[in-house]
Amino acid sequence: MMKKINSALISVFYKDRLEEIVKLLQLLKIKIYSTGGTFDFISGLGIDAVTVESLTSYPSILGGRVKTLHPKVFGGILSRRGDPGDMDQLKQFEIPEIDLVIVDLYPFEQTVATTADENEIIEKIDIGGISLIRAAAKNYKDVVIISAVDQYDELIQLLKEKNGFSDITDRKSFAAKAFHVSSHYDTAIFNYFNKNREDVFKQSLVNPVHLRYGENPHQKGMYFGDLNNIFEQLHGKAISYNNVGDLDAAIGLIDDFNETTFAILKHNNACGVASRPKLADAWKAALAGDPVSAFGGVLITNAEIDKNTAIEIDKLFFEIILAPGYLPEALEILKSKKNRIILLRKPFHHPLRQFRSALNGVIMQDRDMKTEKADDLKVVTKISPAEKEITELLFANKIVKHTRSNAIVITKDKQLCGSGAGQTSRVDALKQAITKAREFGFNINGAVLASDAFFPFSDSVELAHNAGISTIIQPGGSVRDQDSVDYCNAHNMSMVFTGYRHFKH
C-alpha cells in the first residue's frame, strides 16, 4: 500500500549529505521536525523546520540526554494510522503524525576504539536515537525509518522516483535494516561491559568481504571483519577463503619469533621455517625445508623485504606474501606476476578468544598464547640438553605449536627439516617427518624433535633415536611417560617436558 510522507523527524549526529535530503523534503512540501544541532544545520540552509522542543513544550534537558523521549514524539511515530482509537488519541492530545524518521546513533564503537575514558564512552551510548529507530521500525506499516548514513542513497531514490510516497516493501526493507543497526549497536555495548563473562556469546560483524569462493569453487565464501586493519593489499588478485585461513595461521606462527624469520605455509601448516641474521638466508633455508610443498604457498616474514631476497623469492610460484615492509626495488620485482598477492602488514594482534561454528552452535576458547621459554622446561632425563640444544628445542616447539595435530617437527640449526602434520597416529606423524627430512637431503643426526602432545608409548622415542635425533621436547602427561624417559636414558638422549599441550585442529 502506497503512503504519502507528509512529515519527517530528523535527529542525526553526522550531517554528511543531509543537505541533499532536506532540500528534497522541502521540494516535496514535507514538514520537518528536528532537534538541537540538526535543527541549527537545517535552519542554516534557509529551510523551515520545527524544533522538537516546541512540539513537546519541554526543553532538551540533562545536558542533551533527554530530547525526543516524549509522548508527542513517540505517539506520532507509533500510532497505527488505520486504528480509529489511535487516531482519536492523536487528535485529543494534539500529536502530529510522523511518517519519516531519519536518525543515526552516537559513535559508540569508534569512541571505544579511540579512548579509554569511561565517562566519554558512556556518554556515547545513545538512548533517544535507538528508541526512535526501534519505534519507527516497529511501525513500518506506516513509517519509513532511515537509521544510518549509508541508507541515504536509497531514501533519495525513493523520494525522487515515488514523489514522496512509499510502499510496504520499502518500509519493511528499511525496518529490517533498522533492527540490524540497533542489534549491532546493542551488541557492541554489551561486549564492552561483558569483558570477562563466559556464559554468553554475542558477535555482530557487518560489511562482509565477498571472497572469490569458499573452501571449494562450488561454495560461496564471505569474510566478516576488517582486513584493512591487518594489512594493505599492494598487488594481486582478490583474497580467497583459503587465503584467509592461511594468513591467520601464518600470522600466529610468525608472531612467536623475535629474530629474523621466514615461513612458508600450505593448508595452515608450515612447510618451511628458518631463522637467520640475514633475511635472504632465512628465505633460502625455509624454502629448502620442503621446496615441493612451497609451490603455491603463503609466505610470511617479520622483516622488511630487500632486493636480494625478492630476487630469490621471485623464482618460486607462490600465492601470497605478507611482510611488514618492502624496499621499492623489491616490490617492483615481486609485482612481476599480476595475480601474485602482495600484502603489507600493519600492527595487529589476534583477539584473545577464538570461536567457530560447530554442529548447531558455536565453540569458543581462549587463544593458545603460551610460548615456552627456557625456564618452562623440565629436564626429565639423566642427560641435560646443552644451551644450544635448548635454543633449538624452543625453536622447534614454536613450530609444532602451530602445526595441525597429531604433529611432530624436526629441526636443526633453526631450520625446519621435516614435519608430520594432521596424522591420526603420533607414530605416523613422526614417520612422515623423518621421511620428508631425508627426502630433502637433511642429515638429522643431532637434530631435535618437538611433539605437540605426549607420547603414549616409547615407540616414537625409539624411532627418533634410530633416525639420529638426540633430544626431544614434549608436554609430558602420559601415564607411561617413564617408558619414554627410560628409553632416552638407556640411549644417551635428553628429553624435556613443557607441561603444556598444543593440540591444534
Short mmCIF file of C-alpha atoms in Angstrom, two decimals:
data_model
loop_
_atom_site.label_atom_id
_atom_site.label_comp_id
_atom_site.label_asym_id
_atom_site.label_seq_id
_atom_site.Cartn_x
_atom_site.Cartn_y
_atom_site.Cartn_z
CA MET A 1 0.00 0.00 0.00
CA MET A 2 1.38 3.40 -1.03
CA LYS A 3 1.55 6.05 1.69
CA LYS A 4 2.36 9.73 1.34
CA ILE A 5 5.13 11.09 3.52
CA ASN A 6 3.81 14.33 5.00
CA SER A 7 6.19 14.85 7.90
CA ALA A 8 9.69 13.88 8.94
CA LEU A 9 11.66 13.87 12.18
CA ILE A 10 15.40 14.35 11.72
CA SER A 11 17.95 13.95 14.52
CA VAL A 12 21.43 12.99 13.40
CA PHE A 13 24.96 13.02 14.80
CA TYR A 14 26.63 13.21 11.38
CA LYS A 15 25.41 15.92 8.98
CA ASP A 16 27.11 14.47 5.89
CA ARG A 17 24.78 14.54 2.84
CA LEU A 18 21.89 15.81 4.96
CA GLU A 19 21.62 18.96 2.85
CA GLU A 20 20.58 17.00 -0.23
CA ILE A 21 17.84 15.22 1.69
CA VAL A 22 16.30 18.22 3.46
CA LYS A 23 16.21 20.22 0.20
CA LEU A 24 14.35 17.32 -1.39
CA LEU A 25 11.94 17.19 1.56
CA GLN A 26 11.34 20.92 1.17
CA LEU A 27 10.64 20.45 -2.54
CA LEU A 28 8.09 17.74 -1.72
CA LYS A 29 6.47 20.00 0.93
CA ILE A 30 7.23 17.54 3.73
CA LYS A 31 7.14 19.18 7.19
CA ILE A 32 10.38 18.75 9.15
CA TYR A 33 10.77 18.37 12.90
CA SER A 34 14.27 18.44 14.27
CA THR A 35 16.48 18.66 17.35
CA GLY A 36 19.43 20.71 18.58
CA GLY A 37 22.38 20.77 16.23
CA THR A 38 20.38 19.18 13.43
CA PHE A 39 17.79 21.98 13.62
CA ASP A 40 20.58 24.58 13.51
CA PHE A 41 22.06 22.89 10.44
CA ILE A 42 18.72 22.79 8.60
CA SER A 43 17.85 26.37 9.52
CA GLY A 44 21.29 27.44 8.34
CA LEU A 45 20.32 26.21 4.89
CA GLY A 46 17.31 28.52 4.91
CA ILE A 47 14.87 25.62 5.21
CA ASP A 48 11.93 25.77 7.60
CA ALA A 49 11.85 23.26 10.45
CA VAL A 50 10.04 22.89 13.76
CA THR A 51 12.02 22.23 16.91
CA VAL A 52 11.09 19.16 18.91
CA GLU A 53 11.08 21.42 21.98
CA SER A 54 8.24 23.49 20.53
CA LEU A 55 6.33 20.29 19.77
CA THR A 56 6.74 18.82 23.26
CA SER A 57 6.80 22.10 25.21
CA TYR A 58 9.84 20.70 27.02
CA PRO A 59 13.43 21.81 26.51
CA SER A 60 16.38 19.48 25.92
CA ILE A 61 17.49 18.60 29.46
CA LEU A 62 20.24 16.81 31.39
CA GLY A 63 22.98 18.02 29.09
CA GLY A 64 21.18 16.75 26.00
CA ARG A 65 20.50 13.28 27.41
CA VAL A 66 16.74 13.82 27.04
CA LYS A 67 15.47 15.48 23.86
CA THR A 68 13.00 13.27 21.99
CA LEU A 69 11.76 10.98 24.77
CA HIS A 70 8.22 12.31 24.91
CA PRO A 71 4.71 11.01 24.03
CA LYS A 72 4.22 13.75 21.45
CA VAL A 73 7.20 12.37 19.56
CA PHE A 74 6.72 8.65 20.06
CA GLY A 75 2.95 8.87 19.78
CA GLY A 76 3.33 10.38 16.32
CA ILE A 77 5.69 7.57 15.30
CA LEU A 78 3.95 4.58 16.87
CA SER A 79 0.34 5.48 16.10
CA ARG A 80 -1.41 2.98 13.84
CA ARG A 81 -2.95 5.01 11.04
CA GLY A 82 -5.72 2.51 10.45
CA ASP A 83 -6.74 2.29 14.12
CA PRO A 84 -9.59 4.71 14.99
CA GLY A 85 -8.64 4.63 18.67
CA ASP A 86 -5.06 5.67 17.93
CA MET A 87 -6.26 8.44 15.62
CA ASP A 88 -8.69 9.74 18.26
CA GLN A 89 -5.89 9.91 20.81
CA LEU A 90 -3.60 11.78 18.43
CA LYS A 91 -6.36 14.34 17.96
CA GLN A 92 -7.14 14.51 21.69
CA PHE A 93 -3.51 15.16 22.70
CA GLU A 94 -2.61 17.22 19.62
CA ILE A 95 0.07 14.80 18.46
CA PRO A 96 1.14 15.12 14.81
CA GLU A 97 1.75 12.01 12.74
CA ILE A 98 5.40 11.41 11.83
CA ASP A 99 5.82 9.47 8.60
CA LEU A 100 9.60 9.51 8.15
CA VAL A 101 12.32 9.24 10.81
CA ILE A 102 15.93 9.98 9.93
CA VAL A 103 18.29 9.27 12.79
CA ASP A 104 21.78 7.93 13.39
CA LEU A 105 23.49 6.89 16.57
CA TYR A 106 26.29 8.25 18.69
CA PRO A 107 29.58 6.66 17.56
CA PHE A 108 29.97 4.21 20.43
CA GLU A 109 32.33 1.74 18.71
CA GLN A 110 34.58 4.48 17.36
CA THR A 111 34.77 6.03 20.83
CA VAL A 112 35.74 2.71 22.44
CA ALA A 113 38.44 2.28 19.78
CA THR A 114 39.97 5.71 20.38
CA THR A 115 39.76 6.33 24.13
CA ALA A 116 39.87 4.55 27.48
CA ASP A 117 37.93 7.36 29.20
CA GLU A 118 34.91 5.54 30.61
CA ASN A 119 32.84 8.71 31.05
CA GLU A 120 33.34 9.64 27.40
CA ILE A 121 32.43 6.11 26.33
CA ILE A 122 29.27 6.00 28.45
CA GLU A 123 28.09 9.35 27.04
CA LYS A 124 28.25 7.79 23.58
CA ILE A 125 25.59 5.22 24.49
CA ASP A 126 22.63 6.53 22.53
CA ILE A 127 19.23 6.43 24.22
CA GLY A 128 16.88 8.66 22.25
CA GLY A 129 18.23 7.65 18.86
CA ILE A 130 17.99 3.91 19.47
CA SER A 131 14.45 4.37 20.81
CA LEU A 132 13.40 6.31 17.73
CA ILE A 133 14.85 3.62 15.47
CA ARG A 134 13.03 0.81 17.23
CA ALA A 135 9.74 2.69 17.37
CA ALA A 136 9.75 3.64 13.70
CA ALA A 137 10.85 0.15 12.62
CA LYS A 138 8.14 -1.47 14.73
CA ASN A 139 5.54 0.68 13.00
CA TYR A 140 6.90 0.01 9.49
CA LYS A 141 3.36 -0.38 8.15
CA ASP A 142 3.05 3.39 8.39
CA VAL A 143 6.54 4.85 8.91
CA VAL A 144 9.80 4.95 6.93
CA ILE A 145 12.91 4.64 9.13
CA ILE A 146 16.36 5.71 7.92
CA SER A 147 18.82 4.51 10.56
CA ALA A 148 22.26 5.13 9.04
CA VAL A 149 24.00 7.42 6.58
CA ASP A 150 24.64 4.54 4.17
CA GLN A 151 20.85 4.34 3.59
CA TYR A 152 20.63 7.92 2.28
CA ASP A 153 21.02 6.92 -1.37
CA GLU A 154 18.03 4.58 -1.12
CA LEU A 155 15.94 7.28 0.55
CA ILE A 156 16.84 9.86 -2.09
CA GLN A 157 15.97 7.41 -4.85
CA LEU A 158 12.66 6.59 -3.15
CA LEU A 159 11.69 10.25 -2.71
CA LYS A 160 12.54 11.09 -6.31
CA GLU A 161 11.07 8.04 -8.04
CA LYS A 162 7.87 7.86 -5.97
CA ASN A 163 7.41 11.57 -5.45
CA GLY A 164 7.31 11.41 -1.67
CA PHE A 165 5.36 8.16 -1.39
CA SER A 166 6.48 4.76 -0.07
CA ASP A 167 5.05 1.26 -0.26
CA ILE A 168 5.04 -1.55 2.27
CA THR A 169 8.03 -3.27 0.64
CA ASP A 170 10.11 -0.10 1.01
CA ARG A 171 9.13 0.40 4.62
CA LYS A 172 9.68 -3.20 5.63
CA SER A 173 13.11 -3.25 3.98
CA PHE A 174 14.17 -0.13 5.88
CA ALA A 175 12.77 -1.64 9.10
CA ALA A 176 14.95 -4.74 8.66
CA LYS A 177 18.00 -2.51 8.21
CA ALA A 178 17.00 -0.56 11.30
CA PHE A 179 16.78 -3.62 13.51
CA HIS A 180 20.16 -4.68 12.17
CA VAL A 181 21.61 -1.30 13.16
CA SER A 182 20.04 -1.42 16.63
CA SER A 183 21.05 -5.03 17.35
CA HIS A 184 24.64 -4.41 16.22
CA TYR A 185 24.83 -1.28 18.36
CA ASP A 186 23.48 -3.08 21.43
CA THR A 187 25.88 -5.98 20.90
CA ALA A 188 28.84 -3.59 20.84
CA ILE A 189 27.68 -2.04 24.11
CA PHE A 190 27.09 -5.45 25.68
CA ASN A 191 30.55 -6.69 24.72
CA TYR A 192 32.12 -3.55 26.18
CA PHE A 193 30.55 -4.36 29.55
CA ASN A 194 30.95 -8.12 29.17
CA LYS A 195 34.74 -8.33 29.06
CA ASN A 196 35.16 -11.23 31.47
CA ARG A 197 31.89 -13.18 31.34
CA GLU A 198 31.95 -16.55 29.63
CA ASP A 199 28.31 -17.62 29.83
CA VAL A 200 27.13 -15.53 26.87
CA PHE A 201 28.30 -15.41 23.27
CA LYS A 202 27.38 -12.39 21.17
CA GLN A 203 29.05 -11.18 18.00
CA SER A 204 27.85 -8.72 15.39
CA LEU A 205 30.09 -8.29 12.35
CA VAL A 206 28.99 -6.20 9.40
CA ASN A 207 30.05 -5.31 5.86
CA PRO A 208 31.31 -8.72 4.70
CA VAL A 209 34.04 -9.10 2.12
CA HIS A 210 32.73 -11.37 -0.64
CA LEU A 211 35.54 -13.81 -1.34
CA ARG A 212 36.20 -15.44 -4.70
CA TYR A 213 34.57 -18.60 -3.37
CA GLY A 214 34.53 -20.74 -0.26
CA GLU A 215 36.80 -23.65 0.55
CA ASN A 216 35.96 -25.03 -2.89
CA PRO A 217 34.74 -23.29 -6.07
CA HIS A 218 31.18 -24.59 -5.68
CA GLN A 219 30.87 -22.96 -2.23
CA LYS A 220 30.17 -19.29 -1.56
CA GLY A 221 32.56 -17.55 0.82
CA MET A 222 32.48 -14.34 2.86
CA TYR A 223 34.71 -12.77 5.46
CA PHE A 224 33.19 -10.72 8.27
CA GLY A 225 35.80 -8.40 9.73
CA ASP A 226 38.10 -5.59 8.66
CA LEU A 227 41.08 -6.88 6.72
CA ASN A 228 42.24 -3.30 6.24
CA ASN A 229 43.16 -3.22 9.92
CA ILE A 230 45.54 -6.14 9.38
CA PHE A 231 47.20 -5.43 6.05
CA GLU A 232 47.18 -3.29 2.93
CA GLN A 233 46.97 -5.14 -0.36
CA LEU A 234 49.63 -3.73 -2.67
CA HIS A 235 49.17 -6.05 -5.63
CA GLY A 236 47.40 -9.09 -6.98
CA LYS A 237 44.04 -10.79 -7.22
CA ALA A 238 41.31 -10.84 -4.59
CA ILE A 239 41.81 -12.82 -1.38
CA SER A 240 40.08 -16.21 -1.16
CA TYR A 241 38.51 -18.12 1.72
CA ASN A 242 41.50 -20.44 1.97
CA ASN A 243 43.87 -17.46 1.83
CA VAL A 244 42.23 -16.00 4.95
CA GLY A 245 42.75 -19.26 6.84
CA ASP A 246 46.39 -19.49 5.76
CA LEU A 247 47.05 -15.86 6.68
CA ASP A 248 45.55 -16.40 10.12
CA ALA A 249 47.83 -19.40 10.67
CA ALA A 250 50.85 -17.61 9.23
CA ILE A 251 50.49 -14.56 11.47
CA GLY A 252 50.02 -16.76 14.52
CA LEU A 253 53.24 -18.61 13.71
CA ILE A 254 55.49 -15.67 12.81
CA ASP A 255 54.44 -13.70 15.87
CA ASP A 256 56.11 -16.29 18.10
CA PHE A 257 59.53 -15.36 16.64
CA ASN A 258 61.60 -12.33 17.59
CA GLU A 259 64.65 -12.91 15.38
CA THR A 260 64.58 -12.53 11.61
CA THR A 261 62.44 -15.43 10.39
CA PHE A 262 60.81 -16.60 7.17
CA ALA A 263 57.98 -19.14 6.99
CA ILE A 264 56.15 -20.86 4.15
CA LEU A 265 52.69 -22.35 4.77
CA LYS A 266 50.34 -24.66 2.90
CA HIS A 267 46.90 -25.58 4.21
CA ASN A 268 47.58 -23.84 7.54
CA ASN A 269 50.77 -25.83 8.20
CA ALA A 270 54.36 -24.66 7.94
CA CYS A 271 56.33 -26.50 5.26
CA GLY A 272 59.36 -24.26 5.69
CA VAL A 273 60.63 -22.14 8.58
CA ALA A 274 64.08 -20.73 9.28
CA SER A 275 65.68 -18.01 11.38
CA ARG A 276 68.87 -16.32 10.19
CA PRO A 277 70.65 -12.98 10.74
CA LYS A 278 70.10 -12.12 7.04
CA LEU A 279 66.63 -12.33 5.52
CA ALA A 280 67.81 -13.79 2.21
CA ASP A 281 69.48 -16.64 4.11
CA ALA A 282 66.33 -17.21 6.16
CA TRP A 283 64.34 -17.46 2.91
CA LYS A 284 66.72 -19.95 1.31
CA ALA A 285 66.74 -22.12 4.43
CA ALA A 286 62.95 -22.01 4.77
CA LEU A 287 62.49 -23.00 1.13
CA ALA A 288 64.94 -25.88 1.49
CA GLY A 289 62.69 -27.37 4.18
CA ASP A 290 60.20 -28.52 1.55
CA PRO A 291 60.59 -26.89 -1.88
CA VAL A 292 57.86 -29.12 -3.31
CA SER A 293 55.13 -28.08 -0.86
CA ALA A 294 56.27 -24.45 -1.06
CA PHE A 295 54.89 -24.26 -4.63
CA GLY A 296 51.71 -22.15 -4.44
CA GLY A 297 52.28 -21.42 -0.77
CA VAL A 298 51.77 -18.48 1.55
CA LEU A 299 54.96 -16.66 2.54
CA ILE A 300 55.40 -14.58 5.68
CA THR A 301 58.28 -12.83 7.37
CA ASN A 302 58.81 -10.43 10.24
CA ALA A 303 61.42 -8.36 8.37
CA GLU A 304 61.41 -5.86 5.51
CA ILE A 305 61.89 -7.46 2.09
CA ASP A 306 65.05 -6.25 0.36
CA LYS A 307 66.07 -6.54 -3.29
CA ASN A 308 68.30 -9.62 -2.92
CA THR A 309 65.62 -11.52 -1.04
CA ALA A 310 62.98 -10.51 -3.58
CA ILE A 311 65.13 -11.83 -6.43
CA GLU A 312 65.28 -15.25 -4.75
CA ILE A 313 61.60 -15.27 -3.81
CA ASP A 314 60.58 -14.35 -7.36
CA LYS A 315 61.96 -17.68 -8.61
CA LEU A 316 59.09 -19.51 -6.85
CA PHE A 317 55.43 -19.60 -7.80
CA PHE A 318 53.55 -18.60 -4.67
CA GLU A 319 50.11 -17.34 -3.78
CA ILE A 320 50.68 -14.66 -1.14
CA ILE A 321 53.49 -12.81 0.58
CA LEU A 322 52.94 -10.85 3.81
CA ALA A 323 55.68 -8.67 5.26
CA PRO A 324 55.96 -5.54 7.42
CA GLY A 325 57.75 -3.66 4.64
CA TYR A 326 59.18 -3.79 1.11
CA LEU A 327 62.00 -1.76 -0.33
CA PRO A 328 60.83 -0.10 -3.59
CA GLU A 329 63.08 -2.19 -5.84
CA ALA A 330 61.98 -5.38 -4.04
CA LEU A 331 58.33 -4.51 -4.55
CA GLU A 332 58.80 -3.96 -8.26
CA ILE A 333 60.41 -7.39 -8.62
CA LEU A 334 57.60 -9.13 -6.73
CA LYS A 335 54.94 -7.34 -8.78
CA SER A 336 56.18 -9.07 -11.94
CA LYS A 337 53.36 -11.65 -11.69
CA LYS A 338 49.96 -9.97 -12.00
CA ASN A 339 47.98 -12.37 -9.78
CA ARG A 340 50.56 -12.59 -7.00
CA ILE A 341 49.05 -11.22 -3.79
CA ILE A 342 51.41 -8.83 -2.01
CA LEU A 343 50.33 -7.66 1.43
CA LEU A 344 51.86 -5.02 3.69
CA ARG A 345 51.27 -5.96 7.28
CA LYS A 346 50.01 -3.44 9.81
CA PRO A 347 50.38 -3.68 13.61
CA PHE A 348 47.92 -6.39 14.57
CA HIS A 349 47.39 -8.83 17.41
CA HIS A 350 44.95 -11.72 17.35
CA PRO A 351 41.91 -11.48 19.65
CA LEU A 352 42.38 -13.36 22.91
CA ARG A 353 39.44 -15.66 22.16
CA GLN A 354 38.69 -17.89 19.19
CA PHE A 355 35.36 -19.23 18.03
CA ARG A 356 33.93 -21.22 15.15
CA SER A 357 30.68 -22.88 14.21
CA ALA A 358 30.16 -26.50 15.22
CA LEU A 359 27.02 -28.63 14.95
CA ASN A 360 24.13 -26.23 15.63
CA GLY A 361 26.13 -23.74 17.70
CA VAL A 362 29.48 -22.14 18.34
CA ILE A 363 32.53 -23.37 20.24
CA MET A 364 34.77 -20.80 21.86
CA GLN A 365 38.12 -20.98 23.63
CA ASP A 366 40.96 -18.82 24.85
CA ARG A 367 43.64 -18.45 22.19
CA ASP A 368 46.77 -20.53 22.83
CA MET A 369 49.04 -17.70 23.97
CA LYS A 370 51.64 -19.91 25.64
CA THR A 371 55.08 -19.75 24.06
CA GLU A 372 57.54 -21.73 26.16
CA LYS A 373 60.80 -20.24 27.39
CA ALA A 374 63.87 -21.94 28.84
CA ASP A 375 62.55 -21.53 32.39
CA ASP A 376 59.44 -23.56 31.49
CA LEU A 377 61.42 -26.66 30.58
CA LYS A 378 61.81 -29.55 32.95
CA VAL A 379 64.69 -31.92 32.22
CA VAL A 380 63.46 -35.47 32.86
CA THR A 381 66.47 -37.47 31.68
CA LYS A 382 69.91 -38.09 33.15
CA ILE A 383 71.49 -36.09 30.33
CA SER A 384 70.56 -32.41 30.15
CA PRO A 385 70.40 -30.70 26.76
CA ALA A 386 73.20 -28.21 26.10
CA GLU A 387 72.43 -24.50 25.88
CA LYS A 388 72.44 -24.60 22.08
CA GLU A 389 70.06 -27.56 22.15
CA ILE A 390 67.71 -25.68 24.48
CA THR A 391 67.57 -22.85 21.94
CA GLU A 392 66.85 -25.36 19.18
CA LEU A 393 64.17 -27.11 21.23
CA LEU A 394 62.35 -23.83 21.80
CA PHE A 395 62.57 -23.05 18.07
CA ALA A 396 61.06 -26.44 17.19
CA ASN A 397 58.38 -26.11 19.83
CA LYS A 398 57.16 -22.82 18.35
CA ILE A 399 56.62 -24.54 15.02
CA VAL A 400 54.89 -27.63 16.38
CA LYS A 401 52.53 -25.39 18.38
CA HIS A 402 51.20 -24.06 15.07
CA THR A 403 51.05 -27.41 13.23
CA ARG A 404 47.88 -29.48 12.90
CA SER A 405 47.65 -32.40 15.31
CA ASN A 406 48.93 -35.00 15.60
CA ALA A 407 52.11 -33.06 14.94
CA ILE A 408 55.83 -33.81 15.01
CA VAL A 409 58.52 -31.33 14.00
CA ILE A 410 62.23 -31.99 13.40
CA THR A 411 64.61 -29.04 13.27
CA LYS A 412 68.33 -28.41 13.15
CA ASP A 413 70.24 -25.12 13.19
CA LYS A 414 66.97 -23.14 13.40
CA GLN A 415 65.64 -24.70 10.24
CA LEU A 416 62.59 -26.89 9.79
CA CYS A 417 63.85 -30.18 8.36
CA GLY A 418 60.69 -32.24 8.41
CA SER A 419 57.21 -32.26 9.88
CA GLY A 420 54.35 -34.67 10.24
CA ALA A 421 51.04 -32.82 10.35
CA GLY A 422 47.43 -33.82 10.89
CA GLN A 423 48.09 -37.52 11.34
CA THR A 424 45.76 -39.84 13.24
CA SER A 425 48.75 -41.51 14.91
CA ARG A 426 51.74 -39.82 16.55
CA VAL A 427 53.96 -42.60 15.21
CA ASP A 428 52.72 -41.86 11.69
CA ALA A 429 53.41 -38.17 12.19
CA LEU A 430 56.97 -38.99 13.23
CA LYS A 431 57.50 -41.33 10.29
CA GLN A 432 56.26 -38.63 7.95
CA ALA A 433 58.61 -36.04 9.46
CA ILE A 434 61.62 -38.35 9.17
CA THR A 435 60.75 -39.33 5.59
CA LYS A 436 60.35 -35.71 4.47
CA ALA A 437 63.61 -34.65 6.13
CA ARG A 438 65.55 -37.41 4.38
CA GLU A 439 63.73 -36.82 1.09
CA PHE A 440 65.03 -33.25 1.00
CA GLY A 441 68.57 -34.20 1.87
CA PHE A 442 68.80 -33.30 5.54
CA ASN A 443 71.24 -35.03 7.85
CA ILE A 444 69.15 -35.20 11.02
CA ASN A 445 71.84 -36.71 13.21
CA GLY A 446 71.88 -34.44 16.24
CA ALA A 447 68.58 -32.81 15.26
CA VAL A 448 65.84 -32.10 17.79
CA LEU A 449 62.24 -33.27 17.81
CA ALA A 450 59.15 -31.46 19.10
CA SER A 451 55.79 -33.09 19.73
CA ASP A 452 52.55 -31.17 20.29
CA ALA A 453 51.35 -33.76 22.83
CA PHE A 454 52.76 -36.54 24.98
CA PHE A 455 54.00 -39.92 23.74
CA PRO A 456 51.61 -42.63 24.93
CA PHE A 457 54.34 -45.25 24.37
CA SER A 458 58.09 -45.29 23.88
CA ASP A 459 57.84 -46.39 20.22
CA SER A 460 58.08 -42.81 18.95
CA VAL A 461 61.18 -42.15 21.02
CA GLU A 462 62.76 -45.31 19.64
CA LEU A 463 62.01 -44.24 16.05
CA ALA A 464 63.50 -40.81 16.75
CA HIS A 465 66.67 -42.34 18.21
CA ASN A 466 67.10 -44.68 15.27
CA ALA A 467 66.84 -41.67 12.93
CA GLY A 468 69.68 -39.89 14.74
CA ILE A 469 67.68 -37.41 16.83
CA SER A 470 69.45 -36.53 20.05
CA THR A 471 66.97 -34.53 22.11
CA ILE A 472 63.20 -34.21 22.42
CA ILE A 473 60.72 -31.62 23.70
CA GLN A 474 57.18 -32.68 24.57
CA PRO A 475 54.46 -31.73 27.07
CA GLY A 476 54.59 -34.92 29.13
CA GLY A 477 51.50 -36.09 30.99
CA SER A 478 51.12 -39.69 29.85
CA VAL A 479 50.69 -42.39 32.46
CA ARG A 480 53.56 -44.08 30.63
CA ASP A 481 55.91 -41.10 30.47
CA GLN A 482 58.52 -43.10 32.32
CA ASP A 483 58.77 -45.60 29.44
CA SER A 484 59.92 -42.80 27.13
CA VAL A 485 62.27 -41.38 29.78
CA ASP A 486 63.80 -44.79 30.40
CA TYR A 487 64.42 -45.30 26.69
CA CYS A 488 66.16 -41.93 26.44
CA ASN A 489 68.32 -42.71 29.47
CA ALA A 490 69.29 -46.07 28.01
CA HIS A 491 70.33 -44.49 24.70
CA ASN A 492 72.04 -41.28 25.84
CA MET A 493 69.23 -38.98 24.70
CA SER A 494 67.92 -35.92 26.50
CA MET A 495 64.28 -35.02 26.93
CA VAL A 496 62.45 -32.05 28.40
CA PHE A 497 58.82 -31.66 29.41
CA THR A 498 56.99 -28.35 28.98
CA GLY A 499 53.80 -29.16 30.85
CA TYR A 500 51.77 -27.57 28.02
CA ARG A 501 50.00 -29.45 25.27
CA HIS A 502 49.50 -27.65 21.95
CA PHE A 503 46.77 -29.54 20.10
CA LYS A 504 45.56 -27.72 17.01
CA HIS A 505 42.59 -28.95 15.00
#
